[in-house]
mmCIF file of C-alpha atoms and ligand atoms in Angstrom:
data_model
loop_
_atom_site.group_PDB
_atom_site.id
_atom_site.type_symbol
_atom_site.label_atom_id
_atom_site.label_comp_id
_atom_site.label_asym_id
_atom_site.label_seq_id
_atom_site.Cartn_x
_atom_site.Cartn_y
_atom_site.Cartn_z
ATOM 1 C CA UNK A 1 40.445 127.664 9.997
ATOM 2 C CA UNK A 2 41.379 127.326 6.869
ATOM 3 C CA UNK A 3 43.300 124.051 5.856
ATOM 4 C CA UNK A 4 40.999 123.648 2.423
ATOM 5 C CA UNK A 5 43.180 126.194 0.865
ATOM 6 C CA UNK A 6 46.198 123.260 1.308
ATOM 7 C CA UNK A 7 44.736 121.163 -0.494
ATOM 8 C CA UNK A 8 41.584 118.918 -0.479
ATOM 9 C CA UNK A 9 38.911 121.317 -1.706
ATOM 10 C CA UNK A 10 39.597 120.361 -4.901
ATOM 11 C CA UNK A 11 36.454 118.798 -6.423
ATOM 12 C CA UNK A 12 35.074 118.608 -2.748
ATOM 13 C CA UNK A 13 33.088 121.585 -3.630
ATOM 14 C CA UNK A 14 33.839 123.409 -0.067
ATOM 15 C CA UNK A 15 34.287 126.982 -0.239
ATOM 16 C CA UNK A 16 37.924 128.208 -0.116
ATOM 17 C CA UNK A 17 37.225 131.818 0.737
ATOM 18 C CA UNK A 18 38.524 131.785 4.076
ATOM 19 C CA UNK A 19 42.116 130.964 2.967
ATOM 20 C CA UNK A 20 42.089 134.341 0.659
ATOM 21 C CA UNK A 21 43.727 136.829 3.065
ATOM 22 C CA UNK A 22 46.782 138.902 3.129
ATOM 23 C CA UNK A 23 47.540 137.383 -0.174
ATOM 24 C CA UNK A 24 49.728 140.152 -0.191
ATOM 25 C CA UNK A 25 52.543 138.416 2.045
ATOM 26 C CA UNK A 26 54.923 135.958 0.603
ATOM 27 C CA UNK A 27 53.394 132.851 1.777
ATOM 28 C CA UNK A 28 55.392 129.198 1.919
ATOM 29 C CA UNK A 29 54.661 126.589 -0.639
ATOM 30 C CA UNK A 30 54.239 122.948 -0.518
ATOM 31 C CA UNK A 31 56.418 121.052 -3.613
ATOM 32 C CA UNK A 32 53.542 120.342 -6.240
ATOM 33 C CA UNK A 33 54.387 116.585 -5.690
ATOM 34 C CA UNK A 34 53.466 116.774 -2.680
ATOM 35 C CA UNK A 35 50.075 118.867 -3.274
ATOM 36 C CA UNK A 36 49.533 115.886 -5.704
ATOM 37 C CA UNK A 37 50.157 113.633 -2.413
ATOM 38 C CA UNK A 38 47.566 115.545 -0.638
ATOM 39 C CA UNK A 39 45.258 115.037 -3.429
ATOM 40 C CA UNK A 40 45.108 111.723 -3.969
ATOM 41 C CA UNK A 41 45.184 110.866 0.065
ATOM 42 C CA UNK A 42 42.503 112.890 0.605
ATOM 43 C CA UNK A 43 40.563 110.955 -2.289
ATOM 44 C CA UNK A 44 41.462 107.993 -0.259
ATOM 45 C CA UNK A 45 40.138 108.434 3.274
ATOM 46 C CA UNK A 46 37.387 110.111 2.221
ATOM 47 C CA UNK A 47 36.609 106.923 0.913
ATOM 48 C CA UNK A 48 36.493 108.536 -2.638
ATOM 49 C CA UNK A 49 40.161 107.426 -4.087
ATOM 50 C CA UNK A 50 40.597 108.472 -8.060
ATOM 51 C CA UNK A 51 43.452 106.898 -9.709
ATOM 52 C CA UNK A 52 44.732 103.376 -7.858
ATOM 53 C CA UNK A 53 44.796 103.728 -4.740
ATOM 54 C CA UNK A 54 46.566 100.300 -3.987
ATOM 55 C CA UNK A 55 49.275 102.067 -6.181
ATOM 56 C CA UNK A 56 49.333 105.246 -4.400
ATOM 57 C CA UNK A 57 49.140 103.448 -0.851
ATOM 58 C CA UNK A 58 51.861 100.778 -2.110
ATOM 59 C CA UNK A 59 54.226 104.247 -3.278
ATOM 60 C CA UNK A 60 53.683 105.808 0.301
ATOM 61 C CA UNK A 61 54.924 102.352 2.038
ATOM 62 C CA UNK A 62 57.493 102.126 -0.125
ATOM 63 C CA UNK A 63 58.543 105.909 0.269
ATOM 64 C CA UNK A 64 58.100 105.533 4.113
ATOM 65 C CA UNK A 65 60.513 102.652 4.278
ATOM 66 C CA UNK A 66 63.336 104.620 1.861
ATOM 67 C CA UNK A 67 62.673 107.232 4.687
ATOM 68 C CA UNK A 68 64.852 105.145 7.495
ATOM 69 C CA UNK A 69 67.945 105.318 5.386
ATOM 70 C CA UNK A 70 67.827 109.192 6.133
ATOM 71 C CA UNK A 71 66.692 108.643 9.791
ATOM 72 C CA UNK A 72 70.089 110.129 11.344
ATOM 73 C CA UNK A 73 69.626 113.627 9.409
ATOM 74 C CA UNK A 74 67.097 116.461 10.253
ATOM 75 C CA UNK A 75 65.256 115.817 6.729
ATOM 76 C CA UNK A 76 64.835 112.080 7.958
ATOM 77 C CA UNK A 77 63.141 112.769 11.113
ATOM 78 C CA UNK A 78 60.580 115.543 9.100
ATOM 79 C CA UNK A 79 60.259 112.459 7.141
ATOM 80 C CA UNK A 80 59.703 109.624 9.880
ATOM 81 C CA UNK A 81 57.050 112.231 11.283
ATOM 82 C CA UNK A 82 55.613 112.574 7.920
ATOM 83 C CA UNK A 83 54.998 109.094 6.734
ATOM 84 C CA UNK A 84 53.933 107.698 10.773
ATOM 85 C CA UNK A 85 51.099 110.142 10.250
ATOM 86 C CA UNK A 86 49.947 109.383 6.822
ATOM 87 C CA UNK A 87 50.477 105.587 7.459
ATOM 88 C CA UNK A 88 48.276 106.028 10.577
ATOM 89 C CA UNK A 89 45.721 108.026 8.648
ATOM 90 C CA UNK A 90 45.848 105.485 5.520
ATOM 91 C CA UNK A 91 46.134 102.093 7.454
ATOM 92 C CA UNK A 92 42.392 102.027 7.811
ATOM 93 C CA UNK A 93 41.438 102.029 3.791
ATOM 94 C CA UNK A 94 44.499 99.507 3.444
ATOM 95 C CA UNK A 95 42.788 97.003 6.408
ATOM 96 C CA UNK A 96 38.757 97.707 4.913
ATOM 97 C CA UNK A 97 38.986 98.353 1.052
ATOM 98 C CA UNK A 98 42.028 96.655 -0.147
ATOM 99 C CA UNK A 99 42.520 93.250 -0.174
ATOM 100 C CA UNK A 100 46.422 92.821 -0.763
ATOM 101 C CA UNK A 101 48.464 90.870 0.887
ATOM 102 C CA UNK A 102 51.484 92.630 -0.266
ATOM 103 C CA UNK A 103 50.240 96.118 0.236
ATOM 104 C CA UNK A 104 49.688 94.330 4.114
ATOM 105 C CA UNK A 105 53.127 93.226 3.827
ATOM 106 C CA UNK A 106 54.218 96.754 2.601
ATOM 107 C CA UNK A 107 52.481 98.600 5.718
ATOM 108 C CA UNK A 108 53.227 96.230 8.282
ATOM 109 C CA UNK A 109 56.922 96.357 7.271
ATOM 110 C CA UNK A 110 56.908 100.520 7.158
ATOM 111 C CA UNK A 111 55.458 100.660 10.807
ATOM 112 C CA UNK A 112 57.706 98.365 12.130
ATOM 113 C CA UNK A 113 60.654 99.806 10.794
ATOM 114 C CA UNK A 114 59.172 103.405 11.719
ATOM 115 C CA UNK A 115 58.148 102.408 15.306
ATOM 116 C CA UNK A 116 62.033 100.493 16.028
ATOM 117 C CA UNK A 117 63.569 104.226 15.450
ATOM 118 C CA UNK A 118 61.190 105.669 18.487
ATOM 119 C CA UNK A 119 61.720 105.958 22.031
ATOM 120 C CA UNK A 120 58.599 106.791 23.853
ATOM 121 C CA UNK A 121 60.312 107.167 26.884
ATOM 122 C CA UNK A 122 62.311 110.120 24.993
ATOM 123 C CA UNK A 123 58.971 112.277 25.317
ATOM 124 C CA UNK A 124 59.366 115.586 27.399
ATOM 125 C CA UNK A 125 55.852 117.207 26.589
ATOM 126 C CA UNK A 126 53.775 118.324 28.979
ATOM 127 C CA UNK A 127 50.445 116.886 29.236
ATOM 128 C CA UNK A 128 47.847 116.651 26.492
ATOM 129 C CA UNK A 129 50.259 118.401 24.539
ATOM 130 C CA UNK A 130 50.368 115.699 21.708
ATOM 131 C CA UNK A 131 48.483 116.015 18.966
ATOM 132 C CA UNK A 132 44.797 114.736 18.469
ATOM 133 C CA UNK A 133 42.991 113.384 15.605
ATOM 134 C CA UNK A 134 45.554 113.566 13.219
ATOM 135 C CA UNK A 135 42.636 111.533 10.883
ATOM 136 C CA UNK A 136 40.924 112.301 8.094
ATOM 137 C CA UNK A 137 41.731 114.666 5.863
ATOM 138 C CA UNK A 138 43.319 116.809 8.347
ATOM 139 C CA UNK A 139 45.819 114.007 9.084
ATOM 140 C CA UNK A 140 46.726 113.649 5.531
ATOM 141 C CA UNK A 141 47.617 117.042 5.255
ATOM 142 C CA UNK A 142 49.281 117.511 9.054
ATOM 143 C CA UNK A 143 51.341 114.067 7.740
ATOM 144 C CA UNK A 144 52.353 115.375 4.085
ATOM 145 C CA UNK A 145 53.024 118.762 5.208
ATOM 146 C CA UNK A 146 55.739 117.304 8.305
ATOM 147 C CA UNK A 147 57.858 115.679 5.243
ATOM 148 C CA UNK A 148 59.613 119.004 4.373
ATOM 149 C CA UNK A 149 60.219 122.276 5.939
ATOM 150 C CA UNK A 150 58.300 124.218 3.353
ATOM 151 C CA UNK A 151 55.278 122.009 4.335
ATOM 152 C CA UNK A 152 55.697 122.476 7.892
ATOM 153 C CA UNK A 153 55.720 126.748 7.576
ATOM 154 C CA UNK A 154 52.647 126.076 5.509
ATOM 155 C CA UNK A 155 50.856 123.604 7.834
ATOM 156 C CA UNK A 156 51.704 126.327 10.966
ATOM 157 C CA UNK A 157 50.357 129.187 9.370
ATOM 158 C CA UNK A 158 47.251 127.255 7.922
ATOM 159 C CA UNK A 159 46.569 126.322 11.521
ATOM 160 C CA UNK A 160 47.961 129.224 13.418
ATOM 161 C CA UNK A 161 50.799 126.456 15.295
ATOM 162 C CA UNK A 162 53.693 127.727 17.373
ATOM 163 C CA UNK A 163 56.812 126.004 17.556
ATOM 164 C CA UNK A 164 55.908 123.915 20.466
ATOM 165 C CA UNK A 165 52.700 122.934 19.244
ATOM 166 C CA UNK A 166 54.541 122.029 15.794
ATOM 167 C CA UNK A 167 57.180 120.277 17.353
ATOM 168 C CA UNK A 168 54.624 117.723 19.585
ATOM 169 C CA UNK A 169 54.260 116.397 15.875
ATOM 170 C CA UNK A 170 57.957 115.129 16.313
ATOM 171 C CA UNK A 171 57.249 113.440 19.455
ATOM 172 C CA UNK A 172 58.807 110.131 19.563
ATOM 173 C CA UNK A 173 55.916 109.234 21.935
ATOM 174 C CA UNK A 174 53.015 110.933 19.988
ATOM 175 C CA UNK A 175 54.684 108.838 17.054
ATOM 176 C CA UNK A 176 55.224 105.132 18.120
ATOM 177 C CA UNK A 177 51.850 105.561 19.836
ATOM 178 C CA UNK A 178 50.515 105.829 16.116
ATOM 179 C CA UNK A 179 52.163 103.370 15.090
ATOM 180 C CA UNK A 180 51.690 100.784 17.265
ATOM 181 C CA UNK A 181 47.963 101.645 16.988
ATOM 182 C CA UNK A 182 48.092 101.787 12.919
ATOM 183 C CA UNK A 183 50.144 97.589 12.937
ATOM 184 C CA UNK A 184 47.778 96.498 15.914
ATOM 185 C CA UNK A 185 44.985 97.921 13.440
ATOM 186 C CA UNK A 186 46.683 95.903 10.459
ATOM 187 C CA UNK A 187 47.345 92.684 12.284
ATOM 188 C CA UNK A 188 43.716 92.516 13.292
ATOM 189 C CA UNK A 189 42.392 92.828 9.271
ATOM 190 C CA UNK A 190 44.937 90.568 8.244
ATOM 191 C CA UNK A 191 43.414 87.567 10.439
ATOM 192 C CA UNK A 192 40.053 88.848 8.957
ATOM 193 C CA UNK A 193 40.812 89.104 5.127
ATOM 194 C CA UNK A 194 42.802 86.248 4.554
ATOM 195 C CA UNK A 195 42.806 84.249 7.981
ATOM 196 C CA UNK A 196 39.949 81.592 8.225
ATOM 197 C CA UNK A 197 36.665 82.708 9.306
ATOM 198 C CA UNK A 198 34.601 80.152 11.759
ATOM 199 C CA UNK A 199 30.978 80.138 11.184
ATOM 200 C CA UNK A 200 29.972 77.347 13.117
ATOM 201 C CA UNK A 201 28.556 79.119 15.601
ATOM 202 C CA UNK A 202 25.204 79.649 12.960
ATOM 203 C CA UNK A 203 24.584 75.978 13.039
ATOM 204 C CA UNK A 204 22.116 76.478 15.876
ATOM 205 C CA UNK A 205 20.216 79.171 13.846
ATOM 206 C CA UNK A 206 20.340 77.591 10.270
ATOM 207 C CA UNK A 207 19.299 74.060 11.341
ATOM 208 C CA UNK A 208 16.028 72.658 12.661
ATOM 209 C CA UNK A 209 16.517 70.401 15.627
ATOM 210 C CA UNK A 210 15.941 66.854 12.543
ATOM 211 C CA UNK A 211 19.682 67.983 11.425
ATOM 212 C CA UNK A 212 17.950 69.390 8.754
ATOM 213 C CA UNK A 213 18.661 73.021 7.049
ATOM 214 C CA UNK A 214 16.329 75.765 7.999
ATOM 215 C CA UNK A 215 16.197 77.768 4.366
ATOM 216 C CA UNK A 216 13.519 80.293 5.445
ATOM 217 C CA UNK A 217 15.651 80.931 8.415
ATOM 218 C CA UNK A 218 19.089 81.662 6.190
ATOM 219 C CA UNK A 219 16.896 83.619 3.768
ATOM 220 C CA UNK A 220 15.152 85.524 6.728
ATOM 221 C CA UNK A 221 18.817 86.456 7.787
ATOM 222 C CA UNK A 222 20.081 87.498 4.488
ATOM 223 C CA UNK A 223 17.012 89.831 4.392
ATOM 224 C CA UNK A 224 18.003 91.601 7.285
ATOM 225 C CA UNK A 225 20.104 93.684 5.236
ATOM 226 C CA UNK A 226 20.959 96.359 7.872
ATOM 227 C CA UNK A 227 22.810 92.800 10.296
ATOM 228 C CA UNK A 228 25.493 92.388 7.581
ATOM 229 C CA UNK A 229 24.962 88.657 7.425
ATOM 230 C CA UNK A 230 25.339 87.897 3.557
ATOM 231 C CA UNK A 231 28.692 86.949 4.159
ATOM 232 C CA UNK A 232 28.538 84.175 6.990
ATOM 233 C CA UNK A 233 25.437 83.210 4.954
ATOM 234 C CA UNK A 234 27.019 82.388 1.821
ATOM 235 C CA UNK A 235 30.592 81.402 3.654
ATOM 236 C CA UNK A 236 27.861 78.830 6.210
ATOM 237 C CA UNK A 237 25.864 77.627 2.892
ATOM 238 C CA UNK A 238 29.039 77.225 1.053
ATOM 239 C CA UNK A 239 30.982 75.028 3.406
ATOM 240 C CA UNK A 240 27.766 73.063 4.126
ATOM 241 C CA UNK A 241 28.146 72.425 0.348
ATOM 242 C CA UNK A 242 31.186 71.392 0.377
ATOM 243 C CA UNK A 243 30.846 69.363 3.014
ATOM 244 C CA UNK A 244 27.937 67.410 1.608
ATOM 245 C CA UNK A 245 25.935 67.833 4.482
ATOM 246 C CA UNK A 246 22.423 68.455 2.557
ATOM 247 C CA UNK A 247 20.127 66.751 1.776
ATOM 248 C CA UNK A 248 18.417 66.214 -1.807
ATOM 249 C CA UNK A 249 15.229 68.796 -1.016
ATOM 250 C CA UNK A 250 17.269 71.163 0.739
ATOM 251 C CA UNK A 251 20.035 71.530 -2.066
ATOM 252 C CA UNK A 252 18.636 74.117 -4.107
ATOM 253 C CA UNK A 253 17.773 76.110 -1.387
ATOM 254 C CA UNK A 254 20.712 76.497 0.333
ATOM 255 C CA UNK A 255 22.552 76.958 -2.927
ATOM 256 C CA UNK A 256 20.253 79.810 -4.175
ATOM 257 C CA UNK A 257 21.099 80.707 -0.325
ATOM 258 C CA UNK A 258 24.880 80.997 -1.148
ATOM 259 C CA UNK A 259 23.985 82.617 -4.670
ATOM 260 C CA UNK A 260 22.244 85.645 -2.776
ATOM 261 C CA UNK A 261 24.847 85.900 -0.114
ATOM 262 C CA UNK A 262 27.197 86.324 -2.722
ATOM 263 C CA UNK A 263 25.031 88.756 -5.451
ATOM 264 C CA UNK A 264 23.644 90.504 -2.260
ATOM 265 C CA UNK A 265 27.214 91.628 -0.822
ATOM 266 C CA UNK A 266 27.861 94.387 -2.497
ATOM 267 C CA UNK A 267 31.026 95.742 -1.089
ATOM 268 C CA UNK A 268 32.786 92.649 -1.942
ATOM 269 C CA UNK A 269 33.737 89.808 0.640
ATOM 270 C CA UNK A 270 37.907 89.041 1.107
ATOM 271 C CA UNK A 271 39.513 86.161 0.594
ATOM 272 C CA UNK A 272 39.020 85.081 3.996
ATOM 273 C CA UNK A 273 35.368 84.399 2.625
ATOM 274 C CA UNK A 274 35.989 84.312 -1.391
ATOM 275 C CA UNK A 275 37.600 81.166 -0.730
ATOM 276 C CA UNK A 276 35.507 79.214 0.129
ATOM 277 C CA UNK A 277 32.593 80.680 -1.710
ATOM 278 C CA UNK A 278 34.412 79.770 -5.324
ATOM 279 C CA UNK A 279 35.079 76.322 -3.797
ATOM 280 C CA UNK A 280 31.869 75.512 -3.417
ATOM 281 C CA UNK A 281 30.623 76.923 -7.089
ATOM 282 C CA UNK A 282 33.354 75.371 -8.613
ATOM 283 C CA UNK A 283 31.245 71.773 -7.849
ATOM 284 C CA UNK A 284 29.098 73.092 -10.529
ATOM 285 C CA UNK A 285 30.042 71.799 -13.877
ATOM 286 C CA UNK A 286 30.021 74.743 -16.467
ATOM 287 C CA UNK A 287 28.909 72.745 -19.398
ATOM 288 C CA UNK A 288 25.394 71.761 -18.337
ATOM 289 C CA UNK A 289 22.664 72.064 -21.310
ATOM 290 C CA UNK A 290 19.148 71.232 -21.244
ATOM 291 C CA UNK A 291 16.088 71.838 -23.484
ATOM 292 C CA UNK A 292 14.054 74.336 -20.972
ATOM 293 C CA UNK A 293 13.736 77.757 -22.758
ATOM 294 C CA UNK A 294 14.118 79.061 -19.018
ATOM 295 C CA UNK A 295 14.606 78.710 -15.649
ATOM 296 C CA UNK A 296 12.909 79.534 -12.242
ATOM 297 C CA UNK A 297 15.670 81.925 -11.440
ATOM 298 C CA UNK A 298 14.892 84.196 -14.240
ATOM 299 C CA UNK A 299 11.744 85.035 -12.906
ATOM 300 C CA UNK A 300 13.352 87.242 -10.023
ATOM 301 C CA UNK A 301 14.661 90.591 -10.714
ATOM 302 C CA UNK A 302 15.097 92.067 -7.699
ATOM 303 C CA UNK A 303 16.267 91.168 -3.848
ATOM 304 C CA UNK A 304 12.942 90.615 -2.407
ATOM 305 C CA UNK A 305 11.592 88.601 -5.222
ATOM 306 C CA UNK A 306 14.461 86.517 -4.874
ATOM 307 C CA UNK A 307 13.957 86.369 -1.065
ATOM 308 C CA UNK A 308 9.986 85.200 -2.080
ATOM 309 C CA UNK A 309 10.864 83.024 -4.089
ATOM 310 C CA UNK A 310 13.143 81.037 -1.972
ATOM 311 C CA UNK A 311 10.460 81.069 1.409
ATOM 312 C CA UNK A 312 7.677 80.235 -0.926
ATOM 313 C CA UNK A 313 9.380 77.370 -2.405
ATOM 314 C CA UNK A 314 10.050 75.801 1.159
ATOM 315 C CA UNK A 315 7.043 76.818 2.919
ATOM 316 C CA UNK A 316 4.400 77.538 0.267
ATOM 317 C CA UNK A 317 1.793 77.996 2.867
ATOM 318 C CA UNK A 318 3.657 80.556 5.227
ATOM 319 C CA UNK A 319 4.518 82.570 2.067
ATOM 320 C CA UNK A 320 2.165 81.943 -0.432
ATOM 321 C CA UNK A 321 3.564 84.909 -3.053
ATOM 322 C CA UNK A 322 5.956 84.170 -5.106
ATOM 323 C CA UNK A 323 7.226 86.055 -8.362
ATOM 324 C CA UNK A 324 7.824 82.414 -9.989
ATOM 325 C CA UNK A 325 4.951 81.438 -12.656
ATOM 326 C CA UNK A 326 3.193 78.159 -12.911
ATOM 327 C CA UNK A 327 4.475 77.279 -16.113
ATOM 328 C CA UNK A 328 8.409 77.604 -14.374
ATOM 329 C CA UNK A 329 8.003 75.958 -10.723
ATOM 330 C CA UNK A 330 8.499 72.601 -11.585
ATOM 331 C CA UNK A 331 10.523 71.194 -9.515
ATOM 332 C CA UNK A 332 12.657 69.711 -12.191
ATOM 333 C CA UNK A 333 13.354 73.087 -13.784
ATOM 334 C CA UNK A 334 14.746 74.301 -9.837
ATOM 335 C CA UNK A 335 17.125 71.149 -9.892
ATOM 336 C CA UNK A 336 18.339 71.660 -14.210
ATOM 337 C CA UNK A 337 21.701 70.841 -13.929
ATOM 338 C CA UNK A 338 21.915 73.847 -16.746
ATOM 339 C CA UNK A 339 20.276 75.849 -14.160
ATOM 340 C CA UNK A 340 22.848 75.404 -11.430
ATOM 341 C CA UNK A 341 25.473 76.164 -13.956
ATOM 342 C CA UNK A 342 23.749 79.303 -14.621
ATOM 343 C CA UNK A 343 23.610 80.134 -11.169
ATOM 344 C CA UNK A 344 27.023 79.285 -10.548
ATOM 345 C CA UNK A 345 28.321 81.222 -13.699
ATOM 346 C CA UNK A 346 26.675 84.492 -11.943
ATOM 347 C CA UNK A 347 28.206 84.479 -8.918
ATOM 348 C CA UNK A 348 31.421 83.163 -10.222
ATOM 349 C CA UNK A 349 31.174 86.814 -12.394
ATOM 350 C CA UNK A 350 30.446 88.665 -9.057
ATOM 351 C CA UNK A 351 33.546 87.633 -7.167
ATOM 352 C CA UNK A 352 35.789 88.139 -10.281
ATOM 353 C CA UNK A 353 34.573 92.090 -10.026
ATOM 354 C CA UNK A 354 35.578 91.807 -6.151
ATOM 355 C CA UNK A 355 38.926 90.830 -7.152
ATOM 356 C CA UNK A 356 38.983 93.408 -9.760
ATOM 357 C CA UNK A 357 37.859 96.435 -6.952
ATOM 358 C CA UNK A 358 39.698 95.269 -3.998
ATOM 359 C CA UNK A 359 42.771 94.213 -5.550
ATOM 360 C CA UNK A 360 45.467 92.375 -4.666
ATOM 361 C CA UNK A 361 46.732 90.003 -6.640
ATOM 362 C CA UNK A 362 45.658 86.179 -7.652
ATOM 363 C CA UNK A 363 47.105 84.362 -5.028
ATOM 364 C CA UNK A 364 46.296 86.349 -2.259
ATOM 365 C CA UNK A 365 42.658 84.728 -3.609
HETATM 366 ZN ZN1 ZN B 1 55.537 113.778 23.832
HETATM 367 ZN ZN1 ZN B 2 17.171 73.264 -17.784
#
């Protein structure tokens, strides 16, 4: 096969050769828009978008809902085709990369104005005849191709298709199946991004049976790197913050706790979690100045120093290494006020570059 030559080979570094025969025959062409469309899609859910891909995901909702208008004439159903594909294929990055409530808005309205134009019951294929894995970059070029007839001669010969295997991409069937699947898919992430998130079901692992906080156990969780658990980490430390339940010996801890969970997730946490999270920092006055040329903090470089810095502090005798010198472990330097704002400032500076990669815009924050 030789779909590369369509398309997405472009910087990917895969070999082409394949598509270079009888380049003696006149051979379709796709519009160079639309080669641009395969481009930057491909970018996209190959997790390796150039350009903005809110913008370019935000443009294909947009162009999928100006589709309906047409939906009576032949170009409008090469359309609907077209843009239930691609918004099937693109709904993932829009649900895991981008947090935007109106690029949710944007997709959710698209599908459901796509999917109330199908009838499933309309389908006449025989079975298994629908198409499969239309993912990938394979669906972004099977969906861009289906928007014009040019695309669709191009798409058949790339993948040696005959009419009835081309026209299963019309199903009405095939279709509102990927659409349902695509708004289920963006309903769920919705409730996930910028819904409320319970941790309260970590209470039994990050407190000792006193009430009190277990900080070796929330630090022993944030070091399990490969479990994902920065996130309920900082969100648990962050409304136990707020909430004031802490006591005095425990407060550094669990706010250094919080300070990791947030440095430590590097992908970025959603609003859903960000929330919270700047809530809780926000308690920090900014302002805070003190005499000390430095604090404990600076003494850690790295995530496991951190991480021994933390368990040796609250059980020096379990963890007796610690990257912290003499001269900075008073306790007094730990509790600075001016060290608390520094903290704070950091991780304030970490969630403002989440914002700035994920997107969306302030309020959705
Ligand atoms: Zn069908
Ligand atoms: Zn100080």
């Amino acid at each position: 096969m030789s779909a590369e030559s369509l398309t997405c080979a472009a910087g990917t570094g895969r070999t082409t050769a394949s598509s270079i025969t009888d380049v003696t025959e006149v051979t379709p062409t796709l519009p160079d828009d639309h080669n641009e469309l395969i481009s930057d899609l491909c970018g996209i859910v190959s997790d390796y978008p150039h350009g903005s891909p809110s913008a370019t995901l935000g443009l294909l909702a947009d162009d999928a809902a100006d589709a309906l208008d047409r939906i009576g004439t032949p170009q409008g159903r090469r359309e609907r085709t077209g843009y239930t594909i691609l918004l099937h294929t693109t709904c993932w990055y829009v649900a895991a990369r981008v947090f935007s409530k109106s690029l949710f808005a944007s997709y959710t309205q698209a599908l459901e104005g796509l999917r109330a134009t199908l009838d499933p019951a309309s389908c006449t294929c025989p079975a298994g005849a629908h198409p499969t894995d239309v993912d990938g970059e394979y669906g972004v070029e099977a969906g861009v191709s289906m928007l014009s007839e040019a695309g669709r001669a191009v798409f058949a010969e790339e993948y040696e298709l005959e009419g009835e295997e081309l026209a299963a991409f019309d199903c009405e069937a095939f279709l509102a199946g990927l659409a349902d699947g695509a708004a289920a898919r963006m309903r769920e992430a919705h409730k996930e991004l910028f819904g409320g998130v319970d941790v309260s079901h970590l209470d039994v692992r990050f407190l000792r049976d006193d009430g009190g906080i277990d900080i070796v156990a929330l630090q022993e969780a944030i070091r399990r790197s490969w479990e994902d658990n920065t996130g309920p980490v900082a969100l648990w430390s962050a409304r136990r913050w707020l909430a004031g339940q802490v006591r005095d010996e425990e407060r550094i801890g669990l706010f250094l706790s919080l300070w990791m969970g947030i440095a430590q997730t590097y992908g970025g946490l959603p609003p859903s979690y960000a929330r919270d999270l700047v809530a809780a920092l926000d308690t920090i006055g900014p302002d805070a100045s003190c005499e000390h040329p430095q604090h404990p903090w600076s003494a850690t470089t790295h995530v496991q120093s951190r991480y021994e810095a933390v368990v040796h502090l609250y059980a020096p005798e379990d963890y007796p290494d610690t990257p912290v010198p003499v001269e900075l472990s008073a306790r007094e330097l730990w509790e600075c006020p001016a060290h608390y704002a520094e903290l704070a400032r950091g991780a304030r500076e970490v969630v403002q570059q989440w914002r700035h990669m994920r997107g969306g815009e302030e309020d959705d924050w």
